[in-house]
mmCIF file of C-alpha atoms and ligand atoms in Angstrom:
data_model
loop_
_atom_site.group_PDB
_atom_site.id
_atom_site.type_symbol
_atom_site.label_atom_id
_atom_site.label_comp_id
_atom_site.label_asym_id
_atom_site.label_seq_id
_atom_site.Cartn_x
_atom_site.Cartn_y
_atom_site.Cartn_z
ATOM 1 C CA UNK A 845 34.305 -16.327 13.439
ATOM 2 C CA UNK A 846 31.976 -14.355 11.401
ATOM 3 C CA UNK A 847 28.614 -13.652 12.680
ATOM 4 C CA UNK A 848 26.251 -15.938 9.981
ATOM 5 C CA UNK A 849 23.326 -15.159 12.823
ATOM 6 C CA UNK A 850 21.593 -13.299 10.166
ATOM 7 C CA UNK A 851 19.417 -10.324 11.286
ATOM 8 C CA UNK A 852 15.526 -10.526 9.712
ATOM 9 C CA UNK A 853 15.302 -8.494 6.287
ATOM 10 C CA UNK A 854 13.023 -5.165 7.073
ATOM 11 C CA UNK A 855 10.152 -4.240 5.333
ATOM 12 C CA UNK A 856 8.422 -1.185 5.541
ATOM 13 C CA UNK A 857 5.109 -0.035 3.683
ATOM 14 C CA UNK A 858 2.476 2.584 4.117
ATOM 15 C CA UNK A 859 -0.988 3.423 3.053
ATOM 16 C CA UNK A 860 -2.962 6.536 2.754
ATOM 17 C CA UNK A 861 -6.101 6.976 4.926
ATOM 18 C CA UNK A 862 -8.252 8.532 1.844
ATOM 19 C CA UNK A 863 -11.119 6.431 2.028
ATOM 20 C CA UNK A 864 -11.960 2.083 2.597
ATOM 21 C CA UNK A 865 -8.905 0.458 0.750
ATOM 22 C CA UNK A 866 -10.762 -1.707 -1.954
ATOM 23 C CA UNK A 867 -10.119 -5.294 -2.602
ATOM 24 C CA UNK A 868 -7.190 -4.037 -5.372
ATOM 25 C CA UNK A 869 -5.363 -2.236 -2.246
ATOM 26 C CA UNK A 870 -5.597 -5.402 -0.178
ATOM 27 C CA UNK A 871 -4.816 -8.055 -3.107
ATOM 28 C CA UNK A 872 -2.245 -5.650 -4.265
ATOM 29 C CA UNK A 873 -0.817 -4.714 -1.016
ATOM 30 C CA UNK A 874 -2.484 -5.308 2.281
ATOM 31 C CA UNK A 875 -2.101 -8.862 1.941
ATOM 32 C CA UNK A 876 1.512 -9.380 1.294
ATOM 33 C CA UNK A 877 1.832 -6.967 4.505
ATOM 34 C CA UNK A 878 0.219 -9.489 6.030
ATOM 35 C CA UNK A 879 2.209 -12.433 4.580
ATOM 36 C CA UNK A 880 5.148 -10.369 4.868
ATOM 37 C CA UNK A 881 5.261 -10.262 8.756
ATOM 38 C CA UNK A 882 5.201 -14.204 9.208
ATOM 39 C CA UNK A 883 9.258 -13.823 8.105
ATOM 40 C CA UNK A 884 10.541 -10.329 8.685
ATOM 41 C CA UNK A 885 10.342 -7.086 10.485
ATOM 42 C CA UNK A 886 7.443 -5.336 9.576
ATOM 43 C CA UNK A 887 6.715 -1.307 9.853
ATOM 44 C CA UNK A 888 3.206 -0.417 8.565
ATOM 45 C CA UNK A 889 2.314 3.166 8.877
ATOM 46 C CA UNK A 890 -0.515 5.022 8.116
ATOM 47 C CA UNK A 891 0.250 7.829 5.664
ATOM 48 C CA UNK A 892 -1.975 10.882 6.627
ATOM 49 C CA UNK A 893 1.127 13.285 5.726
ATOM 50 C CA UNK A 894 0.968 11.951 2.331
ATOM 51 C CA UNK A 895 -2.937 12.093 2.717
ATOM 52 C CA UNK A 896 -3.163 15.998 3.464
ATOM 53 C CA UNK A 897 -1.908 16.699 -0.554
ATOM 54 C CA UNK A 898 -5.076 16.481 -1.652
ATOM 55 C CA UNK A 899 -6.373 18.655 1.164
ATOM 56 C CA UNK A 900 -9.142 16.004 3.501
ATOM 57 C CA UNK A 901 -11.733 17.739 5.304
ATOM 58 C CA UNK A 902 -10.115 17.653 8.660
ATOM 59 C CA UNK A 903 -12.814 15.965 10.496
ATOM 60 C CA UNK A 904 -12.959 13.184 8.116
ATOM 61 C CA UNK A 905 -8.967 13.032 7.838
ATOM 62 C CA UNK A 906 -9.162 12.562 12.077
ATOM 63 C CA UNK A 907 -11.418 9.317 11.406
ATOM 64 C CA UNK A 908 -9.941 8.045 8.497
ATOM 65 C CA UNK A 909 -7.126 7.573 10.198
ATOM 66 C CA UNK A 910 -8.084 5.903 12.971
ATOM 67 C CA UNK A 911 -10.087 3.702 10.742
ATOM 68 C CA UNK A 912 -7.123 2.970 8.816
ATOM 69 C CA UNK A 913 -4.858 1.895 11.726
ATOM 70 C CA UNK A 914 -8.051 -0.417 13.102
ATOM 71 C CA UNK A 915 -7.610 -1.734 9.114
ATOM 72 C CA UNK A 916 -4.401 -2.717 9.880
ATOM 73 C CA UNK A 917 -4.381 -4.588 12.866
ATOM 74 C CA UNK A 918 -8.063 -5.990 11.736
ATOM 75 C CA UNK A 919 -5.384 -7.547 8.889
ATOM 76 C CA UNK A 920 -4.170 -9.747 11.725
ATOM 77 C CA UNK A 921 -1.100 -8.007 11.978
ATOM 78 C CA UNK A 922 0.092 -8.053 15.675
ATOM 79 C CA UNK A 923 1.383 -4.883 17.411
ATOM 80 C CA UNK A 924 3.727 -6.437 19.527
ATOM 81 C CA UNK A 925 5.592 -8.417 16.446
ATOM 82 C CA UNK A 926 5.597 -5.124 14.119
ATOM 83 C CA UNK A 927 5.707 -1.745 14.561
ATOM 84 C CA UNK A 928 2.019 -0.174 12.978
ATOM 85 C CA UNK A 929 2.082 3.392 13.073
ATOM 86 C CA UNK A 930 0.693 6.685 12.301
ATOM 87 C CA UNK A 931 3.011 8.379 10.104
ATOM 88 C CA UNK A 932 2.788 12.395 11.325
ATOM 89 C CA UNK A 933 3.407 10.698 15.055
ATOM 90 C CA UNK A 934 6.941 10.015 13.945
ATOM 91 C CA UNK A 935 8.431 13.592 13.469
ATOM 92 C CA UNK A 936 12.081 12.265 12.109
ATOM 93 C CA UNK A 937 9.576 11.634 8.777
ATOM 94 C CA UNK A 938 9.313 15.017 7.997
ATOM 95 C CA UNK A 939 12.745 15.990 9.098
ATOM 96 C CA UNK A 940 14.511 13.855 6.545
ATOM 97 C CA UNK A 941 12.162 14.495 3.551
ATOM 98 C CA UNK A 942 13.569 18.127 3.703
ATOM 99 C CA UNK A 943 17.108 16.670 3.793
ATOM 100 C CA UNK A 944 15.978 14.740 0.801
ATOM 101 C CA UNK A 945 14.704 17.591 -0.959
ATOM 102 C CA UNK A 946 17.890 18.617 -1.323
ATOM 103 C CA UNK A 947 19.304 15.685 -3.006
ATOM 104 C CA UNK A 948 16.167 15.324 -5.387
ATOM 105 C CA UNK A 949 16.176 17.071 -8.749
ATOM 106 C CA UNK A 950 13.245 18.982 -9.969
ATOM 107 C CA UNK A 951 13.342 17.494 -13.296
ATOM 108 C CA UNK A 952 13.139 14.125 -11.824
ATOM 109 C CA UNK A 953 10.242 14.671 -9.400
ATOM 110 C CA UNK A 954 8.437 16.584 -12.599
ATOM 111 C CA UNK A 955 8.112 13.235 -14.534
ATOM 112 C CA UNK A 956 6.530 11.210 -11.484
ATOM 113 C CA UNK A 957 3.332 9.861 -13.265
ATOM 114 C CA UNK A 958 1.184 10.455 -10.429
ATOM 115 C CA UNK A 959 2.421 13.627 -10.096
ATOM 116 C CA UNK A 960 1.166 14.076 -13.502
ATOM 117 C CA UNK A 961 -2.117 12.112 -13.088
ATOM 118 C CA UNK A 962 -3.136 13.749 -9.903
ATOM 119 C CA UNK A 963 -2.318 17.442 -11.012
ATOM 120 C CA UNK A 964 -4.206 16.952 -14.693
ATOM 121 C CA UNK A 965 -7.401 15.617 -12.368
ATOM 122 C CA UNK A 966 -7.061 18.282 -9.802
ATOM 123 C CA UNK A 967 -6.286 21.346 -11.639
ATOM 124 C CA UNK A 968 -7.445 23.633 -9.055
ATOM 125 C CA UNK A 969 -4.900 22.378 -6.036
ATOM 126 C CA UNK A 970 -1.606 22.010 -7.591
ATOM 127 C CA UNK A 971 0.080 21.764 -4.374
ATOM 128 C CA UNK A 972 4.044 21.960 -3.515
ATOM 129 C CA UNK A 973 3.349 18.750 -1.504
ATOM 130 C CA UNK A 974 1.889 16.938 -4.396
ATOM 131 C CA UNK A 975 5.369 17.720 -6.165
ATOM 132 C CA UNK A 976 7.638 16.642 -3.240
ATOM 133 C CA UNK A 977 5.547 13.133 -2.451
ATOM 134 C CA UNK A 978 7.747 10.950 -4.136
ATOM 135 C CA UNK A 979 10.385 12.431 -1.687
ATOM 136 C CA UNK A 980 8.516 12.295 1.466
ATOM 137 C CA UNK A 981 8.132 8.615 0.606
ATOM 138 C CA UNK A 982 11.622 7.970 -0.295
ATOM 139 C CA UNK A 983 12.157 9.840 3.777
ATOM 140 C CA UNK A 984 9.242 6.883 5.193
ATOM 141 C CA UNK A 985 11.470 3.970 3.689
ATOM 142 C CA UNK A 986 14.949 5.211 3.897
ATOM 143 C CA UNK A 987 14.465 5.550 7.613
ATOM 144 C CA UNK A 988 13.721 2.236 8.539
ATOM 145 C CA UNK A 989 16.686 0.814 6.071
ATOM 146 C CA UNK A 990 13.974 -1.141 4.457
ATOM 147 C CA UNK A 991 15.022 -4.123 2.074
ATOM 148 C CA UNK A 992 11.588 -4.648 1.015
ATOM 149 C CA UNK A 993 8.823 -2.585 0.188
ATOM 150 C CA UNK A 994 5.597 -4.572 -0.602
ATOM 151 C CA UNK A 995 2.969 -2.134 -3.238
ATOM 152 C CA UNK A 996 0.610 -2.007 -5.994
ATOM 153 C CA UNK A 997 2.415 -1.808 -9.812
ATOM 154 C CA UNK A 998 1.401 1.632 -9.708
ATOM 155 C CA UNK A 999 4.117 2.548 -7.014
ATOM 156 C CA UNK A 1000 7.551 1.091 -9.114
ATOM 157 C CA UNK A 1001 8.554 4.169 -10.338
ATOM 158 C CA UNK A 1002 8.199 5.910 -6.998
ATOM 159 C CA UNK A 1003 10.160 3.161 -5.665
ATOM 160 C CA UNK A 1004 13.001 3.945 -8.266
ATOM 161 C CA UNK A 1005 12.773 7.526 -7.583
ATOM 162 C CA UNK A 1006 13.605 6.631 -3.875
ATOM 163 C CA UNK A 1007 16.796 4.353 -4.669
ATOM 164 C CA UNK A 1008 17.830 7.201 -7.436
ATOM 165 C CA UNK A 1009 17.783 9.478 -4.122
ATOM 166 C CA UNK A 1010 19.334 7.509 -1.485
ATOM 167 C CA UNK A 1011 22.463 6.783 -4.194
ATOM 168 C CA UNK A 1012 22.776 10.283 -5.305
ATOM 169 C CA UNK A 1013 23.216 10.903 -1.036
ATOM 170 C CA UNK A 1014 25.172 7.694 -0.677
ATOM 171 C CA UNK A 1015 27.357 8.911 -3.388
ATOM 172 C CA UNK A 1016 27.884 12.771 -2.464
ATOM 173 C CA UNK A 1017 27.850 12.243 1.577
ATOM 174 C CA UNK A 1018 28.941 8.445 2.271
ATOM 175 C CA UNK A 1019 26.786 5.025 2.552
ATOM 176 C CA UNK A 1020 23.773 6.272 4.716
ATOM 177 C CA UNK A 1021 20.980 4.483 2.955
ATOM 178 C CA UNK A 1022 20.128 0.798 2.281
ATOM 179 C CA UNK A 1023 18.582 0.564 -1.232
ATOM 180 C CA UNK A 1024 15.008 -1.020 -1.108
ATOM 181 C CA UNK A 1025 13.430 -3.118 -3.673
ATOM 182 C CA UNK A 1026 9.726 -3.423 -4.549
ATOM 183 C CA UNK A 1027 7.715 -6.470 -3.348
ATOM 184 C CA UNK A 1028 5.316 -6.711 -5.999
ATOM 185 C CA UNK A 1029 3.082 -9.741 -6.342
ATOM 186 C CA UNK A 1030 2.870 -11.917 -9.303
ATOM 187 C CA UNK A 1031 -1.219 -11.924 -8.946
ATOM 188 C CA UNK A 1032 -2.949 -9.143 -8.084
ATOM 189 C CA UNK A 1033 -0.305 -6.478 -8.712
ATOM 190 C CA UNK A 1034 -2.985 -4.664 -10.222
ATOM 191 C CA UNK A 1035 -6.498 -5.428 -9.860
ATOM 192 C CA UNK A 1036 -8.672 -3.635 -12.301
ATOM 193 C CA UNK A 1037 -12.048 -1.779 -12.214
ATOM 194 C CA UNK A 1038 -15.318 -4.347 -12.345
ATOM 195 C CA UNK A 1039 -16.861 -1.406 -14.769
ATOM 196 C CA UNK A 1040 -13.929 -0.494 -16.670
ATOM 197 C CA UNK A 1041 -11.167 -3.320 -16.906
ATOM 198 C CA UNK A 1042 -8.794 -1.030 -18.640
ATOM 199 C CA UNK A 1043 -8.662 0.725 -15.221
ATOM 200 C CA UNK A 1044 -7.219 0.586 -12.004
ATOM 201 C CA UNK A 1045 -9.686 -0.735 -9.175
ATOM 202 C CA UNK A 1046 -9.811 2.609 -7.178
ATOM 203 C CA UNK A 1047 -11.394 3.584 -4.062
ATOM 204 C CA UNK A 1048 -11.914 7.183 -5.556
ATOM 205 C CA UNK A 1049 -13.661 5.975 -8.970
ATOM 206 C CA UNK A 1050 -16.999 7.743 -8.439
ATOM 207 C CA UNK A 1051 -18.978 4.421 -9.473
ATOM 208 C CA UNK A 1052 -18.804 2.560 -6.651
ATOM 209 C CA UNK A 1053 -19.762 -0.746 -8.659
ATOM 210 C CA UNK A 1054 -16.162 -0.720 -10.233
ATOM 211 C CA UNK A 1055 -14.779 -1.279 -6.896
ATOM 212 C CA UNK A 1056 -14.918 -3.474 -4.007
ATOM 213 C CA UNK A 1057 -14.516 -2.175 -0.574
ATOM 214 C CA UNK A 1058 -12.694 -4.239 1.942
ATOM 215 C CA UNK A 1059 -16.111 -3.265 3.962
ATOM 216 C CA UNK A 1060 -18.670 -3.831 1.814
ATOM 217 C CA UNK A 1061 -20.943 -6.396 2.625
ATOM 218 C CA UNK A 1062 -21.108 -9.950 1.604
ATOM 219 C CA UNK A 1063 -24.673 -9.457 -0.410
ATOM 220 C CA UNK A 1064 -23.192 -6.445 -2.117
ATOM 221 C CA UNK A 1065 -19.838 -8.050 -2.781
ATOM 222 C CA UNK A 1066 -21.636 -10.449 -4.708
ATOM 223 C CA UNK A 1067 -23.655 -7.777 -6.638
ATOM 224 C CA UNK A 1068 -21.031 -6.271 -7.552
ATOM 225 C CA UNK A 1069 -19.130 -9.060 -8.710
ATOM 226 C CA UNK A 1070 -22.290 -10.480 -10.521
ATOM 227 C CA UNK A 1071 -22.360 -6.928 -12.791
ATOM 228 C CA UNK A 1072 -18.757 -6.976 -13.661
ATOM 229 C CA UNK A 1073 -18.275 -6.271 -17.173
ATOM 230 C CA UNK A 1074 -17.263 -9.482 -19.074
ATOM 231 C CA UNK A 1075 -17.019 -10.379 -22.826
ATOM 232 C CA UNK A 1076 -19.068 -12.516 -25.174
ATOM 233 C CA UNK A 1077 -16.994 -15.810 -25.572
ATOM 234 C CA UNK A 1078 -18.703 -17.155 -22.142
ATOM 235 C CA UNK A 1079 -15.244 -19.103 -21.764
ATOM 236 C CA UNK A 1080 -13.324 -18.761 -18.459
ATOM 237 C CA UNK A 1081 -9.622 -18.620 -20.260
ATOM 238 C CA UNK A 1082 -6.906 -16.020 -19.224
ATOM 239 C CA UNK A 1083 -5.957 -14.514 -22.963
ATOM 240 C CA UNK A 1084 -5.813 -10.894 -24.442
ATOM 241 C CA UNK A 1085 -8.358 -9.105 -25.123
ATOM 242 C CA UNK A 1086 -10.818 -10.669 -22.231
ATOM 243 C CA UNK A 1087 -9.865 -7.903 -19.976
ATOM 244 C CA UNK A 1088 -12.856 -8.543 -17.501
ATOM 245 C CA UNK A 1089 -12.306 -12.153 -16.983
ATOM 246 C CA UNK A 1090 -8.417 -11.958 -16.443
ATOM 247 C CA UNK A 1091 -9.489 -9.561 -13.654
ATOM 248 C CA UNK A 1092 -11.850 -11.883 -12.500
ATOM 249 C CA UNK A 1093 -9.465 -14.765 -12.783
ATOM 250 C CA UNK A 1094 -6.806 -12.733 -10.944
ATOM 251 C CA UNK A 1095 -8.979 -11.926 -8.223
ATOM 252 C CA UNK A 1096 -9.931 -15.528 -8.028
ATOM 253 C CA UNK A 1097 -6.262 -16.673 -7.973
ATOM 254 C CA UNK A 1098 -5.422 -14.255 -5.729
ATOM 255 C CA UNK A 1099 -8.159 -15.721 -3.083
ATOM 256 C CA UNK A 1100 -8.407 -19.397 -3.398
ATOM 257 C CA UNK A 1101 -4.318 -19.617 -4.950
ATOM 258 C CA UNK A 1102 -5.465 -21.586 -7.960
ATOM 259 C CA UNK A 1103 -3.452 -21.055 -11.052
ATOM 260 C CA UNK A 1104 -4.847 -19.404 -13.805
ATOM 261 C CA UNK A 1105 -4.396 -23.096 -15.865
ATOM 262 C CA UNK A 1106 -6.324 -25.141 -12.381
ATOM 263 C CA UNK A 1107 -9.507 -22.327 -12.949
ATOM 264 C CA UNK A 1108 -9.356 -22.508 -16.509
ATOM 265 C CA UNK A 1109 -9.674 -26.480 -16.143
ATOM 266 C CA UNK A 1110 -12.419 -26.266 -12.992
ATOM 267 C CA UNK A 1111 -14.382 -23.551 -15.119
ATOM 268 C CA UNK A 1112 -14.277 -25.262 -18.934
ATOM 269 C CA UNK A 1113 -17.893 -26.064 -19.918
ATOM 270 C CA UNK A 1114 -19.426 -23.641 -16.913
ATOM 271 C CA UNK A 1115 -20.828 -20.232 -17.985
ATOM 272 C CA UNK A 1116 -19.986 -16.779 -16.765
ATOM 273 C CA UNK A 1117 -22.406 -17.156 -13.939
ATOM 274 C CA UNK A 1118 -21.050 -19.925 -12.219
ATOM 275 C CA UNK A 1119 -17.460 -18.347 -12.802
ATOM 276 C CA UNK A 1120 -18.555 -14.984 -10.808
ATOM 277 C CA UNK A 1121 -20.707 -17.086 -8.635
ATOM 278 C CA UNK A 1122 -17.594 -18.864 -7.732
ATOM 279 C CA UNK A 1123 -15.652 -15.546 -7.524
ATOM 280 C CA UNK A 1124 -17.920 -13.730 -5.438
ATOM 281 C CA UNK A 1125 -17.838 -16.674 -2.803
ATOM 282 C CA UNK A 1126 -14.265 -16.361 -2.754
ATOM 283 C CA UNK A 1127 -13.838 -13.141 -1.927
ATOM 284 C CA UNK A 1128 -16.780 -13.040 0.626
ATOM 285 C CA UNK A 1129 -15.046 -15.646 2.481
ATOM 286 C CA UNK A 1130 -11.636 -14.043 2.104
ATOM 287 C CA UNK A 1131 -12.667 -11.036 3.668
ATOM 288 C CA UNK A 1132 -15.320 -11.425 6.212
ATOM 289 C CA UNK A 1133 -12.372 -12.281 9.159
ATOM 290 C CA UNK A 1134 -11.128 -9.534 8.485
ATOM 291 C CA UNK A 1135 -14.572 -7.651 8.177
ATOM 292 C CA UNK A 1136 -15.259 -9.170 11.998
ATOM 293 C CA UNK A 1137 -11.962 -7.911 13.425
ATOM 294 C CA UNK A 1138 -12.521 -4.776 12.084
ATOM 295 C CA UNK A 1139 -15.428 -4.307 13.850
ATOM 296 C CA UNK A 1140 -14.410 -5.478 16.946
ATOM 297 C CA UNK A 1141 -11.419 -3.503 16.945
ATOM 298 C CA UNK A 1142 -13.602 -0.085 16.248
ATOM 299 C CA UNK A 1143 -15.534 -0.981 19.463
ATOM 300 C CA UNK A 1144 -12.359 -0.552 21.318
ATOM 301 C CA UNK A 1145 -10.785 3.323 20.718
ATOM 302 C CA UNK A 1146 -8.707 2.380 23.770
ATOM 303 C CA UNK A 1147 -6.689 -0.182 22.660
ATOM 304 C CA UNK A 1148 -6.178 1.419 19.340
ATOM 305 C CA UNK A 1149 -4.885 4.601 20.566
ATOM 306 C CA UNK A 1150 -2.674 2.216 22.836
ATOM 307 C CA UNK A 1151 -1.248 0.222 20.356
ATOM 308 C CA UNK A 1152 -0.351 3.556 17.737
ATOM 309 C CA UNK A 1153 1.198 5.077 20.965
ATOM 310 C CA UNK A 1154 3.675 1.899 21.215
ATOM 311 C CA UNK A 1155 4.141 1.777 17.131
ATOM 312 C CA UNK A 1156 5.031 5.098 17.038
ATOM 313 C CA UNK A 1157 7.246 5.187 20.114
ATOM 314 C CA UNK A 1158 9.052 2.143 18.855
ATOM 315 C CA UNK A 1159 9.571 3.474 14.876
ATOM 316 C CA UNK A 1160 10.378 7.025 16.425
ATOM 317 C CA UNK A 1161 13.855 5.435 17.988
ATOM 318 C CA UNK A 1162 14.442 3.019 14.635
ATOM 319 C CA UNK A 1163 14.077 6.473 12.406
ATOM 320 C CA UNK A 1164 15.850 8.731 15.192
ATOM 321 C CA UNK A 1165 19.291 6.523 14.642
ATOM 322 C CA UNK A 1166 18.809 7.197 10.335
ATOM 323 C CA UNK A 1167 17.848 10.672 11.060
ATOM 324 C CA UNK A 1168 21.252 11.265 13.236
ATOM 325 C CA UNK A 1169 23.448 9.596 10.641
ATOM 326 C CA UNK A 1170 21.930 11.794 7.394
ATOM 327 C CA UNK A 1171 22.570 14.937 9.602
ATOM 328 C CA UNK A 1172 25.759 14.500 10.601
ATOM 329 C CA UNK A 1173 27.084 13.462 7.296
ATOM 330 C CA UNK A 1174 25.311 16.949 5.562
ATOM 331 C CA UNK A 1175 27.724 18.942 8.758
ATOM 332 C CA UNK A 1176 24.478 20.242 10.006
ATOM 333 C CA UNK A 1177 25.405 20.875 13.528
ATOM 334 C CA UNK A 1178 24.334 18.663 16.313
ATOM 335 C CA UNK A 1179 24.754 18.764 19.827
HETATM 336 P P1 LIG B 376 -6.766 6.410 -4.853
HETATM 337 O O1 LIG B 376 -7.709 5.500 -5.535
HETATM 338 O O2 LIG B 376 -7.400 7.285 -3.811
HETATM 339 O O3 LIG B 376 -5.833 7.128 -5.793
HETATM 340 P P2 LIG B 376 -5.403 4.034 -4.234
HETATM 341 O O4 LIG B 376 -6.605 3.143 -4.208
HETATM 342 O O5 LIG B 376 -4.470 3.956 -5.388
HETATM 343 O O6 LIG B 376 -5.813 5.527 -3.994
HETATM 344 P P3 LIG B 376 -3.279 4.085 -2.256
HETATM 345 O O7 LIG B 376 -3.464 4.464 -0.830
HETATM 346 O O8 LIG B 376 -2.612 5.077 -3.141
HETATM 347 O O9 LIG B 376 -4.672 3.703 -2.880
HETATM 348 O O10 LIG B 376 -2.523 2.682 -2.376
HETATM 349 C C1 LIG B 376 -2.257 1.781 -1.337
HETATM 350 C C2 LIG B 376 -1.571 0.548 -1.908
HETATM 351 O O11 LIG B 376 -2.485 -0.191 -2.716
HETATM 352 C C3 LIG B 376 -0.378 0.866 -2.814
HETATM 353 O O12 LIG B 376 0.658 -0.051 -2.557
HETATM 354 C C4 LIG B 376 -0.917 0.686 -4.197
HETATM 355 O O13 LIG B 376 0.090 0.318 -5.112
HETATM 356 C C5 LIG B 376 -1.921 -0.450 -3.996
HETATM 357 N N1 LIG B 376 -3.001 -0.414 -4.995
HETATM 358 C C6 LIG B 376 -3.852 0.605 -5.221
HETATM 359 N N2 LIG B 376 -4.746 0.293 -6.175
HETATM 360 C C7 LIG B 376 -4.456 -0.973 -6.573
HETATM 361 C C8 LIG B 376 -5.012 -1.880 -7.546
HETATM 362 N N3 LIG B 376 -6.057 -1.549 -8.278
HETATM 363 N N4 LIG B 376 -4.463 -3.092 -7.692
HETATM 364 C C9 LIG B 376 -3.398 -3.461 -6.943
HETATM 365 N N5 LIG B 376 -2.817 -2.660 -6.010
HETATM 366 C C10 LIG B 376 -3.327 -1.437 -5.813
HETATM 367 N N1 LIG B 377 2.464 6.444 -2.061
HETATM 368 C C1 LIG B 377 1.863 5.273 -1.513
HETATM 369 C C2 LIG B 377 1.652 5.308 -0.039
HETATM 370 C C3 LIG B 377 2.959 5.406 0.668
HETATM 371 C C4 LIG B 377 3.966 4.394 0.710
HETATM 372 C C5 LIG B 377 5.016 4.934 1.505
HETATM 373 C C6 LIG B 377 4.064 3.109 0.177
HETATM 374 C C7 LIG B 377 3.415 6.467 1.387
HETATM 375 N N2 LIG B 377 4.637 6.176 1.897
HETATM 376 C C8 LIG B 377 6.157 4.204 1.766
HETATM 377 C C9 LIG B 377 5.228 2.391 0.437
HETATM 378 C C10 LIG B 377 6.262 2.927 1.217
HETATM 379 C C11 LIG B 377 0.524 5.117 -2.206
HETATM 380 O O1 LIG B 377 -0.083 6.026 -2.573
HETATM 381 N N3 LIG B 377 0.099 3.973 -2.345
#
């Protein structure tokens, strides 16, 4: 009889520790991780590999990190049930990115948009590893035979680079790789800046009222949200053109899971301030769990080293079987 027991789908993601995600990483991202482990098998890693292209101080890399991985499990995910790690503790990451390299095309890594982005920003550290990110990505989820990747919009296209690479390998050495999709939310995909709505909310945006940190505290969530830039209609409908409020609106969706036609409804005759009033209250109460556990967690270095020594321990023998296969299938010579 065939075996219908089916195994859980995988899903692996990863985040860099550059800084407190902002309320687009965790609408965008953190949250579906969170949803996300309810139903399959999670891997979360911290990304400081990734992290090091844009050359941290070290110090402040060292504590971001371990901030990051407290972010994590303050997210509710639980250690035992998925496998959180810290991505430069798992060596096999590294090893297959170079195998990778080798199957990736120069052309193809040159029209990465970030790759673009981030070298036109930072003119003065055009790094190799900026150039080869994509690949060391495609190496963190090809690994773990992901079927799901949950990310921001802004990621697609390094998720298509990634299944472009594991089918050129597939094709030239024999099925190694599983081809992951994005998991990219309907709401929320892309939170924009509270200054600049034509923008991407971004913890790097050197106004600080354009974002929202996932630590920022309730009174100043609420400032912030109360500045937002807005238009002059002062009606709460989702339509082009009203950049600010769709934010708004998909921020508020994204926390209370109203529909964009239920808040329209709730909001008609109300002004602008009750909307962000409204908003702001949302995501206050949204986030301060998390804000708690988070704290708590950071009071306890112990249990956090603990539970990255398991993660990584555990992802180390998931990625050591990948790592074996893509070897012996380029002839490099094993023992
Ligand atoms: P930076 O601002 O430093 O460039 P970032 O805020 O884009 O970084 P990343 O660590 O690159 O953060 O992204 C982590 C995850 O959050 C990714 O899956 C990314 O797609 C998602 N993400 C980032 N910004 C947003 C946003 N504004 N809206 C929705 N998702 C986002
Ligand atoms: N490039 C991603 C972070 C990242 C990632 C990954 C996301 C590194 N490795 C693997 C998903 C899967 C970013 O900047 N947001």
């Amino acid at each position: 009889m065939e075996n219908t027991a089916e195994r859980k789908k995988i899903v692996l993601s990863a985040i860099q520790p550059t800084g407190t995600p902002t309320l687009g990483n965790y609408l965008g991202a953190l949250k579906n991780w969170k949803n996300m482990s309810k139903d399959y098998d999670c891997l979360y890693a911290v990304a400081d590999l990734h992290s090091l292209t844009v050359r941290p101080e070290p110090q402040a890399l060292r504590r971001q990190t371990l901030e990051m991985y407290a972010i994590l499990l303050a997210l509710g995910l639980d250690p035992e049930e998925n496998i959180v790690f810290i991505q430069s503790h798992v060596p096999q990451h590294a090893q297959l990115a170079w195998i990778l390299n080798c199957s990736t095309q120069f052309g193809e890594a040159a029209r990465m948009t970030q790759f673009k982005d981030k070298s036109e920003k930072h003119p003065e550290n055009v790094n190799v590893g900026l150039f080869t990110y994509p690949v060391l990505m495609a190496a963190d989820i090809l690994l773990y035979q992901a079927d799901y990747v949950p990310i921001g919009a802004d990621q697609k296209q390094h998720l298509e680079i990634t299944r472009d690479i594991a089918e050129r390998f597939n094709t030239v050495y024999g099925n190694t790789f599983k081809l992951p999709e994005p998991f990219i939310g309907k709401v929320g995909a892309r939170v924009m800046s509270l200054q600049d709505p034509m923008q991407k909310m971004s913890k790097s945006d050197p106004n600080p009222k354009g974002f929202i940190s996932m630590l920022d505290e309730d009174n100043v969530i609420v400032k912030k949200i109360k500045s937002a830039v807005t238009d002059s209609e002062a009606k709460v409908r989702y339509a082009e053109g009203k950049d600010g409020i769709n934010n708004l609106m998909g921020i508020y969706s994204c926390c209370t899971g109203l529909s964009y036609e239920q808040i329209e409804k709730d909001f008609d005759g109300k002004g602008y301030g009750d909307f962000k009033q409204a908003v702001a209250e949302a995501v206050v109460c949204e986030l301060r769990p998390f804000k708690e556990e988070f704290k708590r967690l950071m009071a306890d270095k112990a249990y956090l080293l603990e539970c990255a020594e398991l993660g990584a321990e555990k992802a180390a023998h998931l990625a050591q079987r990948t790592l074996s296969k893509a070897m012996k299938k380029t002839g490099l010579f094993m023992l």
